[in-house]
XYZ file of C-alpha atoms in Angstrom:
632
model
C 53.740 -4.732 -36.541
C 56.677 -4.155 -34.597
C 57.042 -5.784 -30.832
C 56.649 -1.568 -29.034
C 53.589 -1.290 -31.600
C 51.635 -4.880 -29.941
C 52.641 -3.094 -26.721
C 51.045 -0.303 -27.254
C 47.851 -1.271 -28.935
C 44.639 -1.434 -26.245
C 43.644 -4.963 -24.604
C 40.145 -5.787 -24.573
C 40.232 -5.426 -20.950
C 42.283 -3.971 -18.859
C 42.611 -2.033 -15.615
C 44.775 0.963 -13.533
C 47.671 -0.417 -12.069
C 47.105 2.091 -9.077
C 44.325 4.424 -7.744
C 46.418 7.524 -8.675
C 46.261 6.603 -12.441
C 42.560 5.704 -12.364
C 41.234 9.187 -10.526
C 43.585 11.104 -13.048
C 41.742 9.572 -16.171
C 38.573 9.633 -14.401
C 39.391 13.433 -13.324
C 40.873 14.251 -16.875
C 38.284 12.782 -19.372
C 34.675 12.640 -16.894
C 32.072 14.757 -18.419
C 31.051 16.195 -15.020
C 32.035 19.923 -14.416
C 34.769 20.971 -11.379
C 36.204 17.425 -12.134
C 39.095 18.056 -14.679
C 40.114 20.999 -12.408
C 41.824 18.374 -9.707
C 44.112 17.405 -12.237
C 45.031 21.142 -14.390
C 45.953 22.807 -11.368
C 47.775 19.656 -9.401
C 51.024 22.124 -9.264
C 49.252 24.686 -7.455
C 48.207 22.574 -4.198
C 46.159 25.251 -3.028
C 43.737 25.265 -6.213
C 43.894 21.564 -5.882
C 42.888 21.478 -2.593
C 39.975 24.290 -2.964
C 38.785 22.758 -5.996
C 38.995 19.152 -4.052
C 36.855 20.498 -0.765
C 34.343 22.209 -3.403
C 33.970 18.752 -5.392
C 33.128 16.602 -2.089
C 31.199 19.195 -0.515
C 28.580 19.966 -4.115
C 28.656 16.025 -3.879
C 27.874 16.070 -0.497
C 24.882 18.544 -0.925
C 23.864 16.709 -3.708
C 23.400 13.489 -1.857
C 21.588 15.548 1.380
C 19.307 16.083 -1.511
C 18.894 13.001 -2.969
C 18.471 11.224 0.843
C 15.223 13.958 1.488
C 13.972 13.136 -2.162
C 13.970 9.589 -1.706
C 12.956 9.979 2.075
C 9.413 11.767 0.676
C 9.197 9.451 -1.846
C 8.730 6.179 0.598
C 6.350 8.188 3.201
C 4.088 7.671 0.158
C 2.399 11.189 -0.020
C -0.781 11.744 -1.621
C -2.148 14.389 -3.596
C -6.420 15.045 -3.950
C -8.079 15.578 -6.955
C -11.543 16.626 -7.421
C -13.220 15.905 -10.297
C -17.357 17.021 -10.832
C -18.860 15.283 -13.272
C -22.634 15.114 -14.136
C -24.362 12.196 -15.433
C -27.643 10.179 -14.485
C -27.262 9.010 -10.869
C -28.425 6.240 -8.839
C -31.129 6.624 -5.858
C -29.810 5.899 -2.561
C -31.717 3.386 -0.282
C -33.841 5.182 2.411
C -34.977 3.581 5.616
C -37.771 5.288 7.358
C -38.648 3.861 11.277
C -41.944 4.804 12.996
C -40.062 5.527 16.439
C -42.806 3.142 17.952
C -41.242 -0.003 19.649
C -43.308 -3.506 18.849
C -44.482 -5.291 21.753
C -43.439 -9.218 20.887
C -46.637 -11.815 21.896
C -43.380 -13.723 23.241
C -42.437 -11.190 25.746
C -45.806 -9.411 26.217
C -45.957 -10.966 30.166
C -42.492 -10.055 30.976
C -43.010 -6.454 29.391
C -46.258 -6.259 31.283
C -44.127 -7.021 34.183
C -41.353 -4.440 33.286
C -43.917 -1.502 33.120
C -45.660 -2.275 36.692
C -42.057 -2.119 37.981
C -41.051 1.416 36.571
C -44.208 2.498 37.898
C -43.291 1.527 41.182
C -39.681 3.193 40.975
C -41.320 6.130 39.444
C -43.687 6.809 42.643
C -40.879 5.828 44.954
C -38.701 8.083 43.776
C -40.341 10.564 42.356
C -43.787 10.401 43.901
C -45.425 10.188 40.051
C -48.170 8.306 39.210
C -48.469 7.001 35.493
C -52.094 6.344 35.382
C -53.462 6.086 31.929
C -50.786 4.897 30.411
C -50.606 1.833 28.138
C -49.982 -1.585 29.924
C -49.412 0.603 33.120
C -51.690 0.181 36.209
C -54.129 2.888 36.400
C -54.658 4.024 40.011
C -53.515 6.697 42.330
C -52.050 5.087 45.157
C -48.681 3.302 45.760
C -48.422 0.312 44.087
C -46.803 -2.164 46.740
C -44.722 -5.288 45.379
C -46.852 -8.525 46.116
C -43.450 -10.657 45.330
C -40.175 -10.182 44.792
C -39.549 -7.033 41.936
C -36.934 -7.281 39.005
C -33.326 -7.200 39.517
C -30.745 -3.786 39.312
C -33.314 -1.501 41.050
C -32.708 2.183 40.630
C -31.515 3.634 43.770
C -30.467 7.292 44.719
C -27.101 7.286 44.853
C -25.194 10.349 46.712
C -22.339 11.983 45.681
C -18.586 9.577 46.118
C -20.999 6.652 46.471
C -20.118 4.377 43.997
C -19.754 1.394 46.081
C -22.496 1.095 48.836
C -26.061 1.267 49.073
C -27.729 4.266 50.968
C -30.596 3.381 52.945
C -34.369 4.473 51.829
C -34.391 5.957 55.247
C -31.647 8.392 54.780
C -33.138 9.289 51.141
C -36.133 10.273 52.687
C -34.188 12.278 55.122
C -31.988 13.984 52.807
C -33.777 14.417 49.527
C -35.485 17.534 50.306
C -32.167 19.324 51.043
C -29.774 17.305 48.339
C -31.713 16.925 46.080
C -29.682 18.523 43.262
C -26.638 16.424 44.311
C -27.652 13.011 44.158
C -27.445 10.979 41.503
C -29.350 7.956 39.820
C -28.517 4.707 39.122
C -28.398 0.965 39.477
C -26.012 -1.497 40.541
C -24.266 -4.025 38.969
C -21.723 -6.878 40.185
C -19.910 -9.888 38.945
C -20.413 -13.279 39.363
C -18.812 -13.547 42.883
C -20.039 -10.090 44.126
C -16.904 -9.244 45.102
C -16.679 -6.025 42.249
C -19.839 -3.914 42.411
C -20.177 -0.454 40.509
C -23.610 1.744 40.201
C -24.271 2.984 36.906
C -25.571 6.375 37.719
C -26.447 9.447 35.686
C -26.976 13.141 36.835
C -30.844 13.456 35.037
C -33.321 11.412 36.219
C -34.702 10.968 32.881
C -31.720 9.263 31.435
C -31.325 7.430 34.257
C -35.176 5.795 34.029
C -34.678 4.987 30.348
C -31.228 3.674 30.527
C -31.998 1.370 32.909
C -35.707 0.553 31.090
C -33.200 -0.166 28.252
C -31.234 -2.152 30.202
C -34.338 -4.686 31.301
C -35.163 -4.523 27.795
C -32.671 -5.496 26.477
C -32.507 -8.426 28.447
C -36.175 -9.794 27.680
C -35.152 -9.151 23.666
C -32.985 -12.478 24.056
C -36.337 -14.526 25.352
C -37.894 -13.305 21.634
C -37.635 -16.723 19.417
C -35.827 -16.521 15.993
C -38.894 -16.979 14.362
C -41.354 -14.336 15.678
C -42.722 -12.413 13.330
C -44.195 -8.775 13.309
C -47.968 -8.623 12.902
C -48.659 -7.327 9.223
C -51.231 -4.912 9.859
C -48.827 -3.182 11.966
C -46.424 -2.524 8.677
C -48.817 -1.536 6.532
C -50.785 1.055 8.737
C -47.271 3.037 8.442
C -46.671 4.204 5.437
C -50.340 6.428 3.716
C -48.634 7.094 0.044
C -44.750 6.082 -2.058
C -44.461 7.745 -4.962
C -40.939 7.912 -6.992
C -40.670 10.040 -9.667
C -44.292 10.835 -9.794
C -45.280 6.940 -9.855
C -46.482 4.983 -7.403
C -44.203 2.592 -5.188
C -44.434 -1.433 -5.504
C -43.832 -3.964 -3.148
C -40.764 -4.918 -5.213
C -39.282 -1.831 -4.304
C -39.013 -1.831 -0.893
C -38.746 -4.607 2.217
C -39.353 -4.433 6.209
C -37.951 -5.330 9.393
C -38.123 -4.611 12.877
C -35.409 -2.121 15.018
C -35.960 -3.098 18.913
C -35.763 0.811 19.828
C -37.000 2.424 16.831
C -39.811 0.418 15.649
C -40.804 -0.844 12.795
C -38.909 0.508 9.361
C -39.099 0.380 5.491
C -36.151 0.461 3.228
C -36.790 1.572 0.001
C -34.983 0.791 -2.939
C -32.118 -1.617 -1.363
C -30.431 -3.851 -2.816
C -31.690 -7.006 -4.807
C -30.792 -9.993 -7.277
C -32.926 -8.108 -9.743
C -30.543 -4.873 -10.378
C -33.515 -3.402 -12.535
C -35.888 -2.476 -10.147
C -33.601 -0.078 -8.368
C -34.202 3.715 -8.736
C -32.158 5.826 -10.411
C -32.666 9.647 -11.003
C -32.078 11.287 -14.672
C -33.751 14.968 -13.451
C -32.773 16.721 -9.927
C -36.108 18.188 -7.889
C -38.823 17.302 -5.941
C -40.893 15.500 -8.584
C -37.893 13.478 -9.221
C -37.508 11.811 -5.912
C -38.758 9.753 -3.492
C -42.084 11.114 -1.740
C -44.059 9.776 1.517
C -46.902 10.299 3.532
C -46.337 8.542 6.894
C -48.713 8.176 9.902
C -47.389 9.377 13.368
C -49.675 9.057 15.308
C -48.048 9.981 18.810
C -49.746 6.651 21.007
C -45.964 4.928 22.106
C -46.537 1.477 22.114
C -43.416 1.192 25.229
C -43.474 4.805 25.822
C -39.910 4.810 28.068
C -38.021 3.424 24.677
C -39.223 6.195 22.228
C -40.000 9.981 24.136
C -39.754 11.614 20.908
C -43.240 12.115 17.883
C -42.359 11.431 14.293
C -40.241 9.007 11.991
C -36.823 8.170 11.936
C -34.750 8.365 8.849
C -31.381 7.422 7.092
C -30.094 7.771 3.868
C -27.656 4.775 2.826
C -25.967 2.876 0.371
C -27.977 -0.343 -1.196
C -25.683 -2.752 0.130
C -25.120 -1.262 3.463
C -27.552 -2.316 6.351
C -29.542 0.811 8.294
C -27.615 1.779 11.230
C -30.425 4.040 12.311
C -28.297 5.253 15.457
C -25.061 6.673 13.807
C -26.644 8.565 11.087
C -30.361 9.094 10.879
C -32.074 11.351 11.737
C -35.825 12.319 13.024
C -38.970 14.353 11.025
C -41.397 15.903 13.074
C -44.820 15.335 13.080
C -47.639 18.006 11.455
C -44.445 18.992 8.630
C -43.123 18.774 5.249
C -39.652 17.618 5.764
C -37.883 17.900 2.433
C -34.125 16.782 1.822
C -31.864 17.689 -0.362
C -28.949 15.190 -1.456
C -25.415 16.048 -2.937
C -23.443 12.891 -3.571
C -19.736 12.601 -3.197
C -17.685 9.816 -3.701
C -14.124 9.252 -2.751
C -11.953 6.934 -4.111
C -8.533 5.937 -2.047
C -5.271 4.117 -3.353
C -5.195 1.653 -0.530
C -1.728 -0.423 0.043
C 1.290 2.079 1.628
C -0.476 5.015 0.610
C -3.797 5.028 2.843
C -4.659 2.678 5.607
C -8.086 1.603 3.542
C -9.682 -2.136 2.990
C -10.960 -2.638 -0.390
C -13.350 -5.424 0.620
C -12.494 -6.105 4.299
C -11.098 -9.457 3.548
C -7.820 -8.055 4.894
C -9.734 -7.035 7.899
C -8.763 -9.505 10.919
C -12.992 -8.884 12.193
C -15.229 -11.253 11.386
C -18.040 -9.520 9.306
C -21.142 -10.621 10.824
C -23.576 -8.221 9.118
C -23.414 -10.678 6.194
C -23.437 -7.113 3.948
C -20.555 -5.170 2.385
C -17.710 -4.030 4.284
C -18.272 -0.765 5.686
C -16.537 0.653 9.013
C -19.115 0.501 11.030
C -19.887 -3.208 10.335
C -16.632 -4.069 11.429
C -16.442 -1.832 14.533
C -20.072 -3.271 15.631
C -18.805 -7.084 14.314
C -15.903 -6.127 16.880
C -17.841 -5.162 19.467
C -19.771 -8.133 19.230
C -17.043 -10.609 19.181
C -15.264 -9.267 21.964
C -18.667 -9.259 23.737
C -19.175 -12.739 23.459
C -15.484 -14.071 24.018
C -15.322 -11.808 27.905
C -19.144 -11.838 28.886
C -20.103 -15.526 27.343
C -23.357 -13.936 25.684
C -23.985 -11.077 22.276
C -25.631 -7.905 22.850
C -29.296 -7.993 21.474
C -28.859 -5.361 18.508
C -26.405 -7.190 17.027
C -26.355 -10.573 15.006
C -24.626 -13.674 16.426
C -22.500 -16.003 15.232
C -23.895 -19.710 15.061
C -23.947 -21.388 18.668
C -23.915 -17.807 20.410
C -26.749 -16.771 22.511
C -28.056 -13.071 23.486
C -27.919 -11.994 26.909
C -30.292 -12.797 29.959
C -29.750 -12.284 33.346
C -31.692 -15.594 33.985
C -28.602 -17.447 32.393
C -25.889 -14.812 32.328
C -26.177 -13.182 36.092
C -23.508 -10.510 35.531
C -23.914 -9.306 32.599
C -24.649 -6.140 32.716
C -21.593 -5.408 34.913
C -19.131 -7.164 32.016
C -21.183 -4.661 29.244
C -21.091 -1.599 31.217
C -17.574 -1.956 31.529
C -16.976 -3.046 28.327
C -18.416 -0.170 26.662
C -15.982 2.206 28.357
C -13.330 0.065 26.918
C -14.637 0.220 23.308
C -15.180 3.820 23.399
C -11.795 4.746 24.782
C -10.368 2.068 22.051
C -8.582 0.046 24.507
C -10.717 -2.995 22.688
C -8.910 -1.602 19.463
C -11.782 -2.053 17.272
C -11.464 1.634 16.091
C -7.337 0.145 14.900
C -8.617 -2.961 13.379
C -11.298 -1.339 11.461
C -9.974 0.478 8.390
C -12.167 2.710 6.040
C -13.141 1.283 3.127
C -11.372 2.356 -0.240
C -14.235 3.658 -2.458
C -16.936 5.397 -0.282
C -20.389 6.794 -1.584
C -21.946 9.854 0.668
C -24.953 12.067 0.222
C -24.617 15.381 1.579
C -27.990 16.339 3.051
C -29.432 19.603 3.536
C -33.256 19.736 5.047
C -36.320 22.106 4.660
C -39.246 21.998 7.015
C -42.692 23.639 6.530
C -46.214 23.244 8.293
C -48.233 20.301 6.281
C -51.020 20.672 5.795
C -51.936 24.148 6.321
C -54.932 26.119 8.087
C -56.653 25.553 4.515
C -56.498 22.262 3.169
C -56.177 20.877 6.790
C -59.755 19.867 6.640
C -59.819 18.099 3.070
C -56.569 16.452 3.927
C -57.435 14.421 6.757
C -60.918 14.106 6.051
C -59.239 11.991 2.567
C -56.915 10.143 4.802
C -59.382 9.358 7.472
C -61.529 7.455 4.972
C -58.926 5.027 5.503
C -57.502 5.795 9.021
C -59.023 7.785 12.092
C -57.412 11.160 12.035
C -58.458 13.770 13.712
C -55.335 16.560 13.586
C -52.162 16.690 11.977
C -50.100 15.847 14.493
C -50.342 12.375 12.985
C -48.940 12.652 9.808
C -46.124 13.748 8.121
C -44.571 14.472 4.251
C -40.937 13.541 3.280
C -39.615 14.535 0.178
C -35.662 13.461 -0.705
C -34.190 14.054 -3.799
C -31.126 15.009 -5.618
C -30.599 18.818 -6.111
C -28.320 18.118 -8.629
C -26.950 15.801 -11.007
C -23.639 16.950 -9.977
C -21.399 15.157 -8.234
C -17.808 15.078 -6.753
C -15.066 12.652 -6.967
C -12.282 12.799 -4.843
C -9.424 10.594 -6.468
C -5.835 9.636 -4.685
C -2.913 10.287 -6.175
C 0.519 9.472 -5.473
C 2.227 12.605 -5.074
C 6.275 11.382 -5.870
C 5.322 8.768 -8.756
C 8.561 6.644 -10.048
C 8.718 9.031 -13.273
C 8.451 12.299 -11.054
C 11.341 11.073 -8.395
C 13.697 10.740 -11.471
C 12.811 13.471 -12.699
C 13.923 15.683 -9.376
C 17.028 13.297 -9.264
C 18.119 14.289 -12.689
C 17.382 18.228 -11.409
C 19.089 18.011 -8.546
C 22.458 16.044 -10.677
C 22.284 19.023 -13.253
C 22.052 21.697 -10.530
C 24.699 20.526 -8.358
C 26.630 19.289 -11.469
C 25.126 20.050 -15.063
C 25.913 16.916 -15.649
C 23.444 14.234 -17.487
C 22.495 10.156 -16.962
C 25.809 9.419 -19.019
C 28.045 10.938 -16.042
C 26.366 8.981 -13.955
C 27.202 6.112 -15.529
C 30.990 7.799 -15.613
C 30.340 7.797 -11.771
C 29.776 3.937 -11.533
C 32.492 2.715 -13.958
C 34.738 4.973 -11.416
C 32.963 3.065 -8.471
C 33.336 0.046 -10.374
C 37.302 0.260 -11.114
C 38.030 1.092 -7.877
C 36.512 -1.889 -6.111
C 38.435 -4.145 -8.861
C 41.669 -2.204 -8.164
C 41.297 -2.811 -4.677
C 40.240 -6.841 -5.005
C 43.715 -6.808 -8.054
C 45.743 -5.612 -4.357
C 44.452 -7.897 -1.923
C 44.799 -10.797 -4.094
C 48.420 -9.994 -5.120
C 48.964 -9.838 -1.357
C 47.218 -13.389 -0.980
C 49.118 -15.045 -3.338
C 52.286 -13.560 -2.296
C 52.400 -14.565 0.906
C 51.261 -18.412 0.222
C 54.152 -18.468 -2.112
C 56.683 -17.472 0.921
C 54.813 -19.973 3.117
C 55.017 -22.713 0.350
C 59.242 -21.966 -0.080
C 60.115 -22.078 3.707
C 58.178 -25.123 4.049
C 59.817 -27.214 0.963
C 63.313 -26.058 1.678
C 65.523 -27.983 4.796
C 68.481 -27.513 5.219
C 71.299 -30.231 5.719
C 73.480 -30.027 8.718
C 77.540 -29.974 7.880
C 79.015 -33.077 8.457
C 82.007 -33.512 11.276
C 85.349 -33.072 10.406
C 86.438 -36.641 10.980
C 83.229 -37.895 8.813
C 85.308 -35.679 6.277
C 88.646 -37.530 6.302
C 86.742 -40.839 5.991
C 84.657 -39.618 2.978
C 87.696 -38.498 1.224
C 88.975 -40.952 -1.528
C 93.076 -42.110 -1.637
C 94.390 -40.447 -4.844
C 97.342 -41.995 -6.856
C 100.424 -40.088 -6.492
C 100.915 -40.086 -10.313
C 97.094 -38.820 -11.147
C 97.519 -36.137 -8.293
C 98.150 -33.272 -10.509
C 95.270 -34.414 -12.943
C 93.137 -34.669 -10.090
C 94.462 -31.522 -8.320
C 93.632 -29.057 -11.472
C 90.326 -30.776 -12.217
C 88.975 -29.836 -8.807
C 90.139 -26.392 -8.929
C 88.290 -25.962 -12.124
C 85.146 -27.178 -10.205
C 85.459 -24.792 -7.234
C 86.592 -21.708 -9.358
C 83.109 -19.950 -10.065
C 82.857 -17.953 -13.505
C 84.100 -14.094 -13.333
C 81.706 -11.782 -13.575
C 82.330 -10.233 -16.801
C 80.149 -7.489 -16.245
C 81.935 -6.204 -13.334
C 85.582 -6.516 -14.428
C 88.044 -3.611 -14.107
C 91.899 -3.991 -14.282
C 92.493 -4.148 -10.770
C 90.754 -7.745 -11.061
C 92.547 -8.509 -14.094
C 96.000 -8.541 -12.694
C 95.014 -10.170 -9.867
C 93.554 -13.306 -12.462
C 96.692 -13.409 -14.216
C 99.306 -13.748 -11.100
C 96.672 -16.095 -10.487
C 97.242 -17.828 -13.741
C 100.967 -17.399 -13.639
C 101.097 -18.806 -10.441
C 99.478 -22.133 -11.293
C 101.366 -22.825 -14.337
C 104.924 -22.281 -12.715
C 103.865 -24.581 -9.863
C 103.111 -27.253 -12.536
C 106.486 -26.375 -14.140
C 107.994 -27.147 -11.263
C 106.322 -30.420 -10.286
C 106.527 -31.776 -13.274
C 110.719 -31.241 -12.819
C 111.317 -33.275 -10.023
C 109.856 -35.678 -11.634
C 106.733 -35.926 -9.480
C 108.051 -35.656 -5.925
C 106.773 -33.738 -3.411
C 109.407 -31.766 -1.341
């Protein structure tokens, strides 16, 4: 192999010696279309330089593209799918309430008490006397206070007086003519008096039972952990349970006590022993759950509950019975029948919904002890942020250990730190509607109701005349049906998907490269060997330029130069020379000085002058060597 042949033959690596030689091989040999066109028509500088602003502005385009792509792409869109499927479906829990607050054995003086003071407020303001009533005191004359009444009186409060109290002798005066335009309410301060609101509301009605709420509320906290709800009082509730046409067991549903809406059953929740909960395999009537409740309309704290019937919600089995957000109430002397649809929606969770699957990531304490729904955390919020500002937990909520409820006789204000603190939470300055996410998977029941007269004009009679065997009835105003079942065995799924998955977003990159360039994943693997070369080209440059200049540096450092000697230093240096070896002596130091010709650069002008040279020397010689030496 000859030495141009080695030359020639391809190293196993090796780069452009410039960036004009590596954009015409990439332009020349690239698979990608418009490319090869900067290099055919390079004589033509027009062509070149229309076929040069075409290439960077497709490529620009192309890009644009590829930024709003990958822009969708991380704003993680989702897409909804519904699915219906139909298979055998699990009963819901139902909690039924009897609207009929219990009267505690605990509390029973200070309830007492609580009554004989809305009775006075009632005839002062309103000149009504509640005779008859339950734990009220039946006469018809003013009841005057023999000792000092409860705290937070209601008080007619006129309109832009938020601030002061108005005398009872300027009521009097004005009430006949203003009526209309007062409002109601009580008044609240803090601990130091020195911030005092009223808590007022337009109807007097609201007014009377907010504020009977209010005093309620407070006694609740005197109730002991351990009081317990007289039996008999649970089981004259509920007449007949039957669930798919057999009858209910005590294993199939438990009790508690609501402070507002009585006493309540929940049927079917949750338990260690999975096999006792209901499931449904037909839809209909005869399929579901059916009740015969007593409601009879005798309020055991008639200012709580103003409303005849039961109180219902339909739940999950390991959710507890919010009976406030999404219950709703039967009336009395009907067949209420239900109908329940169940839908169940399923989110991704992490970027692509702001969901919790289990509320662990959830910075709320849950203190429900039950599964992580939203409302659990926004009422575990609530709660928390009730007892850190006030110092005491609202009575409808559970505590955490070494908390205590709220009483005026420990906690004087508050009622002025709740108040205010419910304005907070409902405008969300609290941020317990933020913290609180929704949970991922989600099981609802779409309810549709049916009401009819029960039991008519002609088994009225038989009805109650069975029923009274048992209890005194005499009309149907105190009882009522409820039916709920599934109408279906359909049901929905709504599923999350990601809308740009990682397959789908190269997929629209690899359209967009073909439109803008027809070009496939090999050219863009031309693109980055060109992107690749060119940042080695341009590190080859800069360290040629490094190592250049330290090379200049290193040579002006290592080379001094020696000064020239003076010209007497000169005559001292220079050796005496034996008359008879002078012309020895005298040639061999002209044959040191005389530098080689350049034979390259000869011509015959130089020639000549070399050989006078030459002829010069010798006859000078000749004639030394004459004279026998001597110098003239």
């Amino acid at each position: 192999m000859t030495k141009e042949e080695k030359n020639e033959k391809e190293a196993l690596i090796e780069f452009f010696s410039s960036y004009r030689e590596l954009f015409e091989f990439f332009c020349s040999n690239t698979t990608i279309h418009g490319a090869i066109r900067l290099v055919c028509s390079r004589r033509n500088r027009m062509k070149t330089a229309f076929w040069l602003v075409l290439f960077l502005v497709t490529f620009g385009l192309m890009y644009w593209q590829f930024g709003l792509l990958f822009g969708q792409y991380f704003s993680y869109p989702v897409s909804i799918n519904l699915n219906v499927n139909s298979d055998k479906l699990p009963f819901p829990a139902v909690t039924v309430c009897t609207l009929n607050p219990y009267r505690y054995k605990a509390i029973q003086n200070d309830l007492q008490e609580l009554d004989k003071e809305t009775q006075r407020t009632l005839y002062e303001l309103y000149k009504y006397n509640s005779t008859g009533v339950q734990g009220w005191i039946p006469n018809n004359q003013r009841v005057k206070r023999d000792r000092a009444g409860l705290p937070f009186l209601l008080e007619l409060v006129p309109p832009g007086s938020e601030t002061h109290r108005v005398s009872r002798s300027v009521i009097e005066e004005e009430l006949q003519v203003k009526r209309r335009e007062w409002n109601i309410g009580f008044k609240l301060c803090n601990e130091t008096g020195g911030d005092c609101f009223y808590q007022t509301y337009t109807s007097g009605v609201d007014a009377i039972r907010e504020w009977y709420r209010f005093h309620y509320i407070n006694i609740l906290a005197r109730v002991p952990q351990e009081a317990a709800i007289d039996g008999e009082q649970l089981e004259n509730f509920i007449f007949a349970c039957r669930f798919n046409e057999e009858s209910c067991t005590k294993a199939n549903y438990s009790s508690f006590h609501h402070a507002i809406y009585g006493n309540c059953y929940t049927f079917n929740q949750n338990q260690s022993d999975q096999s006792n909960l209901w499931s449904s395999s037909m839809p209909g009537i005869k399929n579901g759950l059916t009740l015969v409740l007593r409601t009879e309309q005798h309020d055991y704290i008639p200012l709580l509950s103003s409303v005849a019937g039961a109180r219902v919600l339909v739940h999950g089995h390991k959710e507890p019975a919010f009976m406030d957000d999404n219950g709703f109430n039967i009336p009395p002397g009907m067949e209420t029948s239900i109908g329940m649809k169940k839908e169940t929606i399923n989110r991704l969770g992490g970027k692509y919904s702001d969901c919790s699957e289990d509320g662990s990531d959830v910075d709320v304490k849950n203190l429900f002890q039950s599964e992580y729904t939203e409302q659990v955390c926004v009422r575990s919020c609530f709660q928390a942020a009730m007892v850190a500002r006030c110092g005491c937990g609202y009575a409808f909520y559970p505590l955490s250990p070494g908390d205590q409820y709220c009483d005026y006789n420990k906690h004087k204000s508050w009622g002025h730190c709740y108040y205010k603190l419910i304005t907070e939470f409902t405008s969300n300055k609290l941020g317990c509607f933020t913290k609180c996410r929704k949970p991922c998977l989600v099981s609802e029941y779409q309810l549709t109701a049916g009401y009819s007269k029960w039991p008519n004009r002609v088994s009225q009679d038989w009805v109650l005349h069975t029923l009274s065997r048992q209890y005194n009835l005499t009309d149907r105003n105190g009882i009522a049906k409820l039916n709920i079942y599934f109408e279906e065995l359909n049901y929905k799924t709504i599923l999350e998907s990601p809308t740009i998955n990682m397959a789908m977003l190269l997929s629209l990159l690899g359209s967009q490269w073909s439109l803008w360039f027809g070009s496939s994943v090999l050219s863009v693997v031309e693109m980055l060997e060109l992107v690749i070369d060119f940042v080695i080209i341009g590190v080859m440059i800069l360290l040629h330029r490094y190592y250049y200049k330290q090379a200049n540096e290193g040579e002006e450092t290592t080379v001094v130069p020696t000064p020239a000697p003076a010209f007497a230093d000169l005559e001292q240096q220079v050796p005496h020379i034996p008359r008879g070896d002078l012309s020895q002596r005298q040639i061999s130091v002209v044959a040191d000085i005389t530098p080689p010709p350049a034979y390259e650069s000869l011509d015959l002008r130089s020639v000549g002058t070399l050989s006078s040279r030459s002829s010069s020397m010798r006859s000078n010689r000749s004639y030394y060597e004459e004279n026998g030496g001597r110098r003239n």
